[in-house]
PDB file of C-alpha atoms and ligand atoms in Angstrom:
ATOM      1  CA  MET A   1       0.130  -0.033   0.079  1.00 97.00           C
ATOM      2  CA  ARG A   2       1.323   3.525  -0.901  1.00 98.00           C
ATOM      3  CA  LEU A   3       0.606   6.570   1.332  1.00 98.00           C
ATOM      4  CA  ALA A   4       0.033   9.715  -0.695  1.00 98.00           C
ATOM      5  CA  ASN A   5      -0.300  13.216   0.707  1.00 98.00           C
ATOM      6  CA  THR A   6      -0.762  15.162  -2.542  1.00 98.00           C
ATOM      7  CA  HIS A   7      -2.533  14.711  -5.908  1.00 98.00           C
ATOM      8  CA  GLU A   8       0.966  14.146  -7.528  1.00 98.00           C
ATOM      9  CA  GLN A   9       1.869  11.380  -4.977  1.00 98.00           C
ATOM     10  CA  LEU A  10      -1.513   9.773  -5.572  1.00 98.00           C
ATOM     11  CA  ASN A  11      -0.869   9.774  -9.365  1.00 98.00           C
ATOM     12  CA  ASP A  12       2.478   8.210  -8.841  1.00 98.00           C
ATOM     13  CA  ALA A  13       1.078   5.618  -6.636  1.00 98.00           C
ATOM     14  CA  ILE A  14      -1.881   4.415  -8.745  1.00 97.00           C
ATOM     15  CA  GLY A  15      -0.922   5.899 -12.200  1.00 96.00           C
ATOM     16  CA  ALA A  16      -2.234   9.112 -13.820  1.00 94.00           C
ATOM     17  CA  GLY A  17      -5.616   8.328 -15.363  1.00 93.00           C
ATOM     18  CA  ALA A  18      -6.454   5.410 -13.222  1.00 96.00           C
ATOM     19  CA  ARG A  19     -10.262   5.351 -12.247  1.00 97.00           C
ATOM     20  CA  ALA A  20     -10.102   4.390  -8.836  1.00 98.00           C
ATOM     21  CA  VAL A  21     -12.653   2.764  -6.667  1.00 98.00           C
ATOM     22  CA  PHE A  22     -12.768   5.183  -4.001  1.00 98.00           C
ATOM     23  CA  VAL A  23     -13.625   5.273  -0.323  1.00 99.00           C
ATOM     24  CA  PRO A  24     -13.741   8.801   1.114  1.00 99.00           C
ATOM     25  CA  THR A  25     -13.633   8.809   4.889  1.00 98.00           C
ATOM     26  CA  MET A  26     -12.628  11.023   7.873  1.00 98.00           C
ATOM     27  CA  GLY A  27     -10.471   8.168   9.375  1.00 98.00           C
ATOM     28  CA  ALA A  28     -10.797   6.568  12.820  1.00 97.00           C
ATOM     29  CA  LEU A  29     -11.611   3.303  10.574  1.00 98.00           C
ATOM     30  CA  HIS A  30     -13.967   0.753  12.090  1.00 97.00           C
ATOM     31  CA  ALA A  31     -15.938  -2.295  10.742  1.00 98.00           C
ATOM     32  CA  GLY A  32     -18.298  -0.033   8.918  1.00 98.00           C
ATOM     33  CA  HIS A  33     -15.404   1.373   6.899  1.00 98.00           C
ATOM     34  CA  GLU A  34     -13.985  -2.143   6.421  1.00 98.00           C
ATOM     35  CA  ALA A  35     -17.300  -3.109   4.917  1.00 98.00           C
ATOM     36  CA  LEU A  36     -16.940  -0.099   2.414  1.00 98.00           C
ATOM     37  CA  ILE A  37     -13.456  -1.138   1.513  1.00 98.00           C
ATOM     38  CA  ARG A  38     -14.658  -4.811   1.103  1.00 98.00           C
ATOM     39  CA  ARG A  39     -17.211  -3.583  -1.386  1.00 98.00           C
ATOM     40  CA  ALA A  40     -14.743  -1.590  -3.173  1.00 98.00           C
ATOM     41  CA  HIS A  41     -12.571  -4.741  -3.646  1.00 98.00           C
ATOM     42  CA  GLU A  42     -15.586  -6.544  -5.271  1.00 98.00           C
ATOM     43  CA  ILE A  43     -15.571  -3.930  -7.909  1.00 98.00           C
ATOM     44  CA  ALA A  44     -11.887  -3.009  -8.120  1.00 97.00           C
ATOM     45  CA  SER A  45      -9.594  -4.402 -11.009  1.00 94.00           C
ATOM     46  CA  ASP A  46      -6.147  -3.708 -12.225  1.00 89.00           C
ATOM     47  CA  ASP A  47      -7.297  -0.433 -13.955  1.00 89.00           C
ATOM     48  CA  HIS A  48      -9.506   0.517 -11.041  1.00 96.00           C
ATOM     49  CA  PRO A  49      -7.543   0.292  -7.781  1.00 98.00           C
ATOM     50  CA  VAL A  50      -8.978   0.911  -4.395  1.00 98.00           C
ATOM     51  CA  VAL A  51      -8.120   4.182  -2.955  1.00 98.00           C
ATOM     52  CA  VAL A  52      -9.184   5.230   0.703  1.00 99.00           C
ATOM     53  CA  SER A  53      -8.938   8.925   1.846  1.00 98.00           C
ATOM     54  CA  VAL A  54      -8.651  10.052   5.301  1.00 98.00           C
ATOM     55  CA  PHE A  55      -9.389  13.705   5.816  1.00 98.00           C
ATOM     56  CA  VAL A  56     -11.096  15.372   8.731  1.00 98.00           C
ATOM     57  CA  ASN A  57     -12.889  17.952   6.884  1.00 98.00           C
ATOM     58  CA  PRO A  58     -13.124  21.236   8.781  1.00 98.00           C
ATOM     59  CA  THR A  59     -15.840  22.785   6.641  1.00 98.00           C
ATOM     60  CA  GLN A  60     -18.543  20.155   7.604  1.00 98.00           C
ATOM     61  CA  PHE A  61     -18.393  20.656  11.261  1.00 97.00           C
ATOM     62  CA  ASP A  62     -20.961  22.952  12.608  1.00 91.00           C
ATOM     63  CA  GLU A  63     -19.384  23.017  16.057  1.00 91.00           C
ATOM     64  CA  ALA A  64     -15.834  23.738  16.503  1.00 93.00           C
ATOM     65  CA  SER A  65     -15.588  21.417  19.556  1.00 93.00           C
ATOM     66  CA  ASP A  66     -16.697  18.679  17.608  1.00 93.00           C
ATOM     67  CA  PHE A  67     -14.117  18.907  14.851  1.00 96.00           C
ATOM     68  CA  GLU A  68     -11.294  19.409  17.623  1.00 96.00           C
ATOM     69  CA  ARG A  69     -12.452  16.192  19.449  1.00 94.00           C
ATOM     70  CA  TYR A  70     -13.255  14.107  16.282  1.00 96.00           C
ATOM     71  CA  PRO A  71     -11.052  10.902  16.762  1.00 95.00           C
ATOM     72  CA  ARG A  72      -7.935  10.763  14.691  1.00 97.00           C
ATOM     73  CA  ASN A  73      -5.664   7.695  14.380  1.00 96.00           C
ATOM     74  CA  MET A  74      -3.572   7.764  11.261  1.00 97.00           C
ATOM     75  CA  GLY A  75      -1.212   4.963  12.340  1.00 98.00           C
ATOM     76  CA  ASP A  76      -4.180   2.463  12.968  1.00 98.00           C
ATOM     77  CA  ASP A  77      -5.968   3.591   9.748  1.00 98.00           C
ATOM     78  CA  ALA A  78      -2.659   2.912   7.765  1.00 98.00           C
ATOM     79  CA  ARG A  79      -2.581  -0.396   9.236  1.00 98.00           C
ATOM     80  CA  THR A  80      -6.235  -1.163   8.430  1.00 98.00           C
ATOM     81  CA  CYS A  81      -5.737  -0.045   4.951  1.00 98.00           C
ATOM     82  CA  GLU A  82      -2.581  -2.156   4.501  1.00 98.00           C
ATOM     83  CA  ARG A  83      -4.279  -5.312   6.157  1.00 98.00           C
ATOM     84  CA  LEU A  84      -7.324  -4.830   3.586  1.00 98.00           C
ATOM     85  CA  GLY A  85      -5.066  -4.543   0.435  1.00 98.00           C
ATOM     86  CA  VAL A  86      -5.985  -0.952  -0.312  1.00 98.00           C
ATOM     87  CA  SER A  87      -3.681   0.234  -3.177  1.00 98.00           C
ATOM     88  CA  ALA A  88      -3.362   3.917  -2.127  1.00 98.00           C
ATOM     89  CA  LEU A  89      -4.190   5.805   1.241  1.00 98.00           C
ATOM     90  CA  PHE A  90      -4.763   9.358   0.329  1.00 98.00           C
ATOM     91  CA  ALA A  91      -4.179  11.677   3.407  1.00 98.00           C
ATOM     92  CA  PRO A  92      -4.151  15.273   2.022  1.00 98.00           C
ATOM     93  CA  GLU A  93      -3.260  18.251   4.164  1.00 98.00           C
ATOM     94  CA  ALA A  94      -6.109  21.131   4.340  1.00 98.00           C
ATOM     95  CA  SER A  95      -3.859  23.228   1.916  1.00 98.00           C
ATOM     96  CA  GLU A  96      -4.170  20.429  -0.684  1.00 98.00           C
ATOM     97  CA  VAL A  97      -7.862  20.045  -0.432  1.00 98.00           C
ATOM     98  CA  TYR A  98      -8.574  23.835  -0.157  1.00 98.00           C
ATOM     99  CA  PRO A  99      -5.868  25.798  -1.869  1.00 97.00           C
ATOM    100  CA  ASP A 100      -8.037  28.835  -1.749  1.00 96.00           C
ATOM    101  CA  GLY A 101      -8.876  28.690   1.814  1.00 95.00           C
ATOM    102  CA  ALA A 102     -11.462  26.112   3.513  1.00 95.00           C
ATOM    103  CA  HIS A 103     -15.049  26.964   2.990  1.00 94.00           C
ATOM    104  CA  GLY A 104     -18.253  25.280   2.095  1.00 95.00           C
ATOM    105  CA  VAL A 105     -20.328  25.650  -0.949  1.00 96.00           C
ATOM    106  CA  ALA A 106     -22.675  28.648  -0.918  1.00 96.00           C
ATOM    107  CA  GLU A 107     -26.048  27.512   0.549  1.00 94.00           C
ATOM    108  CA  ALA A 108     -27.976  28.650  -2.663  1.00 93.00           C
ATOM    109  CA  LEU A 109     -25.883  26.403  -4.929  1.00 94.00           C
ATOM    110  CA  LEU A 110     -26.852  23.319  -2.920  1.00 98.00           C
ATOM    111  CA  PRO A 111     -29.257  20.835  -4.373  1.00 98.00           C
ATOM    112  CA  GLY A 112     -32.755  20.863  -2.783  1.00 98.00           C
ATOM    113  CA  VAL A 113     -32.100  17.499  -1.057  1.00 98.00           C
ATOM    114  CA  ALA A 114     -29.440  19.365   0.978  1.00 98.00           C
ATOM    115  CA  ARG A 115     -31.570  22.369   1.932  1.00 97.00           C
ATOM    116  CA  SER A 116     -35.370  21.340   2.072  1.00 97.00           C
ATOM    117  CA  PRO A 117     -36.005  18.277   3.999  1.00 98.00           C
ATOM    118  CA  ALA A 118     -35.379  20.176   7.548  1.00 98.00           C
ATOM    119  CA  LEU A 119     -33.554  17.047   9.046  1.00 98.00           C
ATOM    120  CA  GLU A 120     -29.707  17.243   9.031  1.00 98.00           C
ATOM    121  CA  ASP A 121     -29.675  20.283   6.903  1.00 98.00           C
ATOM    122  CA  ALA A 122     -31.653  22.080   9.700  1.00 98.00           C
ATOM    123  CA  ALA A 123     -30.057  20.494  12.725  1.00 97.00           C
ATOM    124  CA  ARG A 124     -26.447  21.138  11.321  1.00 97.00           C
ATOM    125  CA  PRO A 125     -26.427  24.268   9.360  1.00 96.00           C
ATOM    126  CA  GLY A 126     -23.679  24.553   7.058  1.00 97.00           C
ATOM    127  CA  HIS A 127     -22.840  20.711   7.370  1.00 98.00           C
ATOM    128  CA  PHE A 128     -23.936  19.693   3.877  1.00 98.00           C
ATOM    129  CA  ALA A 129     -22.257  22.810   2.382  1.00 98.00           C
ATOM    130  CA  GLY A 130     -19.061  21.342   3.687  1.00 98.00           C
ATOM    131  CA  VAL A 131     -19.710  17.870   2.594  1.00 98.00           C
ATOM    132  CA  TYR A 132     -20.579  19.166  -0.950  1.00 98.00           C
ATOM    133  CA  ALA A 133     -17.378  21.140  -1.090  1.00 98.00           C
ATOM    134  CA  VAL A 134     -15.181  18.334   0.057  1.00 98.00           C
ATOM    135  CA  VAL A 135     -16.826  15.570  -1.938  1.00 98.00           C
ATOM    136  CA  ARG A 136     -16.580  17.494  -4.969  1.00 98.00           C
ATOM    137  CA  ARG A 137     -12.852  18.413  -4.402  1.00 98.00           C
ATOM    138  CA  LEU A 138     -11.839  14.886  -3.408  1.00 98.00           C
ATOM    139  CA  PHE A 139     -13.518  13.669  -6.675  1.00 98.00           C
ATOM    140  CA  GLU A 140     -11.455  16.205  -8.596  1.00 98.00           C
ATOM    141  CA  LEU A 141      -8.340  15.175  -6.787  1.00 98.00           C
ATOM    142  CA  VAL A 142      -8.871  11.378  -7.057  1.00 98.00           C
ATOM    143  CA  SER A 143     -10.988  10.975 -10.362  1.00 97.00           C
ATOM    144  CA  PRO A 144     -12.639   7.912  -9.242  1.00 98.00           C
ATOM    145  CA  GLY A 145     -14.776   5.889 -11.521  1.00 98.00           C
ATOM    146  CA  VAL A 146     -16.708   4.620  -8.580  1.00 98.00           C
ATOM    147  CA  ALA A 147     -17.260   6.012  -4.932  1.00 98.00           C
ATOM    148  CA  ILE A 148     -18.604   4.050  -2.029  1.00 98.00           C
ATOM    149  CA  PHE A 149     -20.429   5.656   0.701  1.00 98.00           C
ATOM    150  CA  GLY A 150     -22.203   4.257   3.843  1.00 98.00           C
ATOM    151  CA  GLU A 151     -26.111   4.084   4.182  1.00 98.00           C
ATOM    152  CA  LYS A 152     -25.728   5.129   7.816  1.00 98.00           C
ATOM    153  CA  ASP A 153     -25.389   8.793   6.571  1.00 98.00           C
ATOM    154  CA  TRP A 154     -28.520   8.221   4.285  1.00 98.00           C
ATOM    155  CA  GLN A 155     -29.100  12.023   3.739  1.00 98.00           C
ATOM    156  CA  GLN A 156     -25.421  12.405   2.784  1.00 98.00           C
ATOM    157  CA  LEU A 157     -25.542   9.615   0.340  1.00 98.00           C
ATOM    158  CA  GLN A 158     -28.726  11.329  -1.335  1.00 98.00           C
ATOM    159  CA  VAL A 159     -26.703  14.655  -1.265  1.00 98.00           C
ATOM    160  CA  VAL A 160     -23.667  13.198  -2.914  1.00 98.00           C
ATOM    161  CA  ARG A 161     -25.895  11.509  -5.710  1.00 98.00           C
ATOM    162  CA  ALA A 162     -27.465  14.932  -6.292  1.00 98.00           C
ATOM    163  CA  LEU A 163     -23.934  16.561  -6.507  1.00 98.00           C
ATOM    164  CA  VAL A 164     -22.694  13.940  -9.070  1.00 98.00           C
ATOM    165  CA  ASP A 165     -25.825  14.723 -11.068  1.00 98.00           C
ATOM    166  CA  ARG A 166     -25.673  18.548 -10.746  1.00 97.00           C
ATOM    167  CA  GLU A 167     -21.956  18.715 -11.491  1.00 97.00           C
ATOM    168  CA  GLY A 168     -22.085  16.194 -14.374  1.00 98.00           C
ATOM    169  CA  MET A 169     -19.491  14.102 -12.802  1.00 98.00           C
ATOM    170  CA  ASP A 170     -18.970  10.589 -14.357  1.00 98.00           C
ATOM    171  CA  VAL A 171     -18.728   8.686 -10.950  1.00 98.00           C
ATOM    172  CA  GLU A 172     -20.931   5.721 -10.076  1.00 98.00           C
ATOM    173  CA  ILE A 173     -21.971   6.233  -6.395  1.00 98.00           C
ATOM    174  CA  VAL A 174     -22.623   2.949  -4.415  1.00 98.00           C
ATOM    175  CA  GLY A 175     -24.221   2.601  -1.007  1.00 98.00           C
ATOM    176  CA  VAL A 176     -23.354   0.065   1.533  1.00 98.00           C
ATOM    177  CA  GLU A 177     -25.622  -1.131   4.173  1.00 98.00           C
ATOM    178  CA  THR A 178     -24.906   0.031   7.810  1.00 98.00           C
ATOM    179  CA  VAL A 179     -22.802  -2.148  10.043  1.00 98.00           C
ATOM    180  CA  ARG A 180     -24.093  -2.607  13.404  1.00 97.00           C
ATOM    181  CA  GLU A 181     -22.854  -3.668  16.751  1.00 96.00           C
ATOM    182  CA  PRO A 182     -24.269  -6.941  18.243  1.00 94.00           C
ATOM    183  CA  GLY A 183     -26.999  -4.906  20.036  1.00 93.00           C
ATOM    184  CA  GLY A 184     -27.829  -2.850  16.906  1.00 97.00           C
ATOM    185  CA  VAL A 185     -26.063   0.305  17.430  1.00 97.00           C
ATOM    186  CA  ALA A 186     -24.773   1.602  14.191  1.00 98.00           C
ATOM    187  CA  MET A 187     -20.850   1.627  13.891  1.00 97.00           C
ATOM    188  CA  SER A 188     -19.627   5.181  13.937  1.00 96.00           C
ATOM    189  CA  SER A 189     -16.294   6.867  14.639  1.00 93.00           C
ATOM    190  CA  ARG A 190     -18.079   8.950  17.253  1.00 93.00           C
ATOM    191  CA  ASN A 191     -19.186   5.991  19.386  1.00 95.00           C
ATOM    192  CA  THR A 192     -15.758   6.056  20.975  1.00 93.00           C
ATOM    193  CA  HIS A 193     -16.923   9.128  22.934  1.00 95.00           C
ATOM    194  CA  LEU A 194     -19.758   7.366  24.567  1.00 97.00           C
ATOM    195  CA  SER A 195     -19.502   6.320  28.133  1.00 97.00           C
ATOM    196  CA  PRO A 196     -20.792   2.960  29.117  1.00 97.00           C
ATOM    197  CA  GLU A 197     -24.050   4.476  30.294  1.00 97.00           C
ATOM    198  CA  GLN A 198     -24.560   6.322  27.252  1.00 98.00           C
ATOM    199  CA  ARG A 199     -23.603   3.255  25.185  1.00 97.00           C
ATOM    200  CA  SER A 200     -26.567   1.383  26.615  1.00 96.00           C
ATOM    201  CA  MET A 201     -28.755   4.485  25.959  1.00 98.00           C
ATOM    202  CA  ALA A 202     -27.577   4.424  22.355  1.00 98.00           C
ATOM    203  CA  GLY A 203     -29.357   0.942  22.134  1.00 98.00           C
ATOM    204  CA  ALA A 204     -32.662   2.591  22.081  1.00 98.00           C
ATOM    205  CA  VAL A 205     -31.878   4.156  18.613  1.00 98.00           C
ATOM    206  CA  PRO A 206     -32.124   0.857  16.595  1.00 98.00           C
ATOM    207  CA  LYS A 207     -35.163  -0.039  18.843  1.00 98.00           C
ATOM    208  CA  ALA A 208     -36.753   3.137  17.847  1.00 98.00           C
ATOM    209  CA  LEU A 209     -36.133   2.450  14.228  1.00 98.00           C
ATOM    210  CA  MET A 210     -37.714  -1.140  14.690  1.00 98.00           C
ATOM    211  CA  LEU A 211     -40.750   0.346  16.576  1.00 98.00           C
ATOM    212  CA  ALA A 212     -41.246   2.771  13.773  1.00 98.00           C
ATOM    213  CA  ALA A 213     -40.713   0.271  10.940  1.00 98.00           C
ATOM    214  CA  ALA A 214     -43.484  -1.965  12.567  1.00 98.00           C
ATOM    215  CA  GLU A 215     -45.942   0.917  12.433  1.00 98.00           C
ATOM    216  CA  PRO A 216     -47.416   1.523   8.928  1.00 97.00           C
ATOM    217  CA  ASP A 217     -48.913   4.950   9.825  1.00 98.00           C
ATOM    218  CA  PRO A 218     -46.013   7.742   9.237  1.00 98.00           C
ATOM    219  CA  GLU A 219     -47.077  10.031  12.081  1.00 98.00           C
ATOM    220  CA  ARG A 220     -47.592   7.079  14.606  1.00 98.00           C
ATOM    221  CA  ALA A 221     -44.283   5.613  13.386  1.00 98.00           C
ATOM    222  CA  GLU A 222     -42.614   8.950  14.125  1.00 98.00           C
ATOM    223  CA  ARG A 223     -44.259   9.161  17.568  1.00 98.00           C
ATOM    224  CA  ALA A 224     -42.962   5.713  18.407  1.00 98.00           C
ATOM    225  CA  ALA A 225     -39.447   6.336  17.461  1.00 98.00           C
ATOM    226  CA  ARG A 226     -39.383   9.601  19.558  1.00 98.00           C
ATOM    227  CA  GLY A 227     -40.904   7.974  22.613  1.00 98.00           C
ATOM    228  CA  ALA A 228     -38.347   4.941  22.511  1.00 98.00           C
ATOM    229  CA  MET A 229     -35.496   7.375  22.354  1.00 98.00           C
ATOM    230  CA  ALA A 230     -36.768   9.977  24.945  1.00 98.00           C
ATOM    231  CA  SER A 231     -37.824   7.292  27.431  1.00 98.00           C
ATOM    232  CA  ALA A 232     -34.011   5.962  27.373  1.00 98.00           C
ATOM    233  CA  GLY A 233     -32.899   9.459  28.312  1.00 98.00           C
ATOM    234  CA  LEU A 234     -31.776  10.601  24.801  1.00 98.00           C
ATOM    235  CA  GLU A 235     -32.314  14.115  23.683  1.00 98.00           C
ATOM    236  CA  VAL A 236     -34.261  13.672  20.429  1.00 98.00           C
ATOM    237  CA  GLU A 237     -33.533  15.953  17.568  1.00 98.00           C
ATOM    238  CA  TYR A 238     -35.878  14.418  14.936  1.00 98.00           C
ATOM    239  CA  ALA A 239     -37.728  11.214  14.055  1.00 98.00           C
ATOM    240  CA  ALA A 240     -39.176  11.419  10.523  1.00 98.00           C
ATOM    241  CA  VAL A 241     -40.352   8.971   7.773  1.00 98.00           C
ATOM    242  CA  ARG A 242     -39.438  10.354   4.465  1.00 98.00           C
ATOM    243  CA  ASP A 243     -39.174   9.594   0.779  1.00 98.00           C
ATOM    244  CA  ALA A 244     -35.804   7.650   0.433  1.00 98.00           C
ATOM    245  CA  GLU A 245     -34.550   9.775  -2.207  1.00 98.00           C
ATOM    246  CA  THR A 246     -35.982  13.327  -2.100  1.00 98.00           C
ATOM    247  CA  LEU A 247     -36.112  13.049   1.690  1.00 98.00           C
ATOM    248  CA  LEU A 248     -39.578  14.914   1.711  1.00 98.00           C
ATOM    249  CA  ALA A 249     -42.949  13.489   2.718  1.00 98.00           C
ATOM    250  CA  PRO A 250     -43.436   9.902   1.756  1.00 98.00           C
ATOM    251  CA  SER A 251     -45.712   8.986  -0.961  1.00 97.00           C
ATOM    252  CA  SER A 252     -47.346   5.556  -1.773  1.00 94.00           C
ATOM    253  CA  GLY A 253     -45.516   3.505  -4.246  1.00 96.00           C
ATOM    254  CA  ARG A 254     -42.082   5.002  -3.544  1.00 98.00           C
ATOM    255  CA  SER A 255     -39.652   3.683  -1.100  1.00 98.00           C
ATOM    256  CA  ALA A 256     -39.310   5.467   2.244  1.00 98.00           C
ATOM    257  CA  ARG A 257     -36.982   5.498   5.103  1.00 98.00           C
ATOM    258  CA  VAL A 258     -37.251   6.282   8.824  1.00 98.00           C
ATOM    259  CA  LEU A 259     -34.587   8.779  10.006  1.00 99.00           C
ATOM    260  CA  VAL A 260     -33.575   9.638  13.479  1.00 99.00           C
ATOM    261  CA  ALA A 261     -31.110  11.862  15.301  1.00 98.00           C
ATOM    262  CA  ALA A 262     -30.613  12.155  19.169  1.00 98.00           C
ATOM    263  CA  ARG A 263     -27.911  13.178  21.547  1.00 98.00           C
ATOM    264  CA  ALA A 264     -26.452  10.987  24.266  1.00 98.00           C
ATOM    265  CA  GLY A 265     -24.544  13.763  26.305  1.00 96.00           C
ATOM    266  CA  ARG A 266     -22.469  15.653  23.796  1.00 94.00           C
ATOM    267  CA  THR A 267     -22.422  12.878  21.335  1.00 95.00           C
ATOM    268  CA  ARG A 268     -24.846  12.982  18.366  1.00 96.00           C
ATOM    269  CA  LEU A 269     -26.239   9.707  17.083  1.00 98.00           C
ATOM    270  CA  ILE A 270     -27.760   9.509  13.577  1.00 98.00           C
ATOM    271  CA  ASP A 271     -29.330   6.373  12.164  1.00 98.00           C
ATOM    272  CA  ASN A 272     -31.899   5.292   9.643  1.00 98.00           C
ATOM    273  CA  ALA A 273     -33.746   2.184   8.184  1.00 98.00           C
ATOM    274  CA  PRO A 274     -36.003   1.161   5.353  1.00 98.00           C
ATOM    275  CA  TRP A 275     -39.617   1.975   6.257  1.00 98.00           C
ATOM    276  CA  PRO A 276     -41.834  -0.026   6.893  1.00 97.00           C
ATOM    277  CA  GLY A 277     -40.847  -3.541   7.760  1.00 96.00           C
ATOM    278  CA  TRP A 278     -37.137  -3.165   8.888  1.00 97.00           C
ATOM    279  CA  ARG A 279     -35.997  -5.541  11.491  1.00 95.00           C
ATOM    280  CA  PHE A 280     -32.645  -6.064  13.164  1.00 93.00           C
ATOM    281  CA  ASP A 281     -31.926  -9.381  15.039  1.00 89.00           C
ATOM    282  CA  ALA A 282     -29.771  -8.505  17.860  1.00 80.00           C
ATOM    283  CA  LYS A 283     -27.098 -11.086  18.417  1.00 71.00           C
ATOM    284  CA  GLY A 284     -25.283 -12.053  21.651  1.00 53.00           C
TER     285      GLY A 284
HETATM  286  O1  LIG B   1     -18.890  10.349   5.766  1.00 79.91           O
HETATM  287  C1  LIG B   1     -17.885  10.809   5.921  1.00 79.91           C
HETATM  288  O2  LIG B   1     -16.872  10.314   6.479  1.00 79.91           O
HETATM  289  C2  LIG B   1     -17.669  12.223   5.433  1.00 79.91           C
HETATM  290  O3  LIG B   1     -18.772  13.044   5.471  1.00 79.91           O
HETATM  291  C3  LIG B   1     -16.997  12.410   3.995  1.00 79.91           C
HETATM  292  C4  LIG B   1     -17.994  11.840   2.888  1.00 79.91           C
HETATM  293  C5  LIG B   1     -15.702  11.514   3.956  1.00 79.91           C
HETATM  294  C6  LIG B   1     -16.836  13.779   3.600  1.00 79.91           C
HETATM  295  O4  LIG B   1     -15.857  14.377   4.573  1.00 79.91           O
END
């Protein structure tokens, strides 16, 4: 595996013109990222090497303290990429990603799916402006043929699909199902911040999704999800049943998702599942 910090070093590592199978991350790699890398290997070939990026993107954090305390562990990340047979680990400096200064995309230029749903867009103002800016720039630097994203950030996945469409980029976007801990909590780099007590509170999130998925009426489903999270002591931000693609109100005949966000202390938990009918069989 080659480590590249610049566009030139990346070209040197994988060959200029290679259309990588790209897994963009912010590092602190866990089993969820490993599933993305394994999926990348299923698609990769000699001309399409697997590239993983690690860049903690300052422009997508709406709280400076969240950016500061975001877990970083480059040594472990490099070992994980090596173990998983990644061709190149791209770890650029902010100056490489943002040569003209770090800022997100102007709100007015964002696609509707990043501005209208009143979910993550409202809960984290500026977040999708930063995600849009960094993904567009990483795609410019890496020139992938395929890029892999986790379904845990379902709203981000829809924003990235809209970005590729809007920017006319020739990149296929592939989503990978959320990897869960035995009790159902979605894998996330931020889980390392949870105390043992908060970790058990977090178990209410997948339970809330399941309760909602068992309820065929959207409003009742949302109430059930909110109730389950609140009674576990979580501070609920939203629980919403939405069209899976537009993230607006669901309509019959189109697929839908239930999406939730809540806080356990200072740590924000987000999750989502197909609605209705989703089940998770807890193990152990
Ligand atoms: O999902 C993430 O880890 C980040 O939002 C991404 C896509 C790498 C952009 O910084």
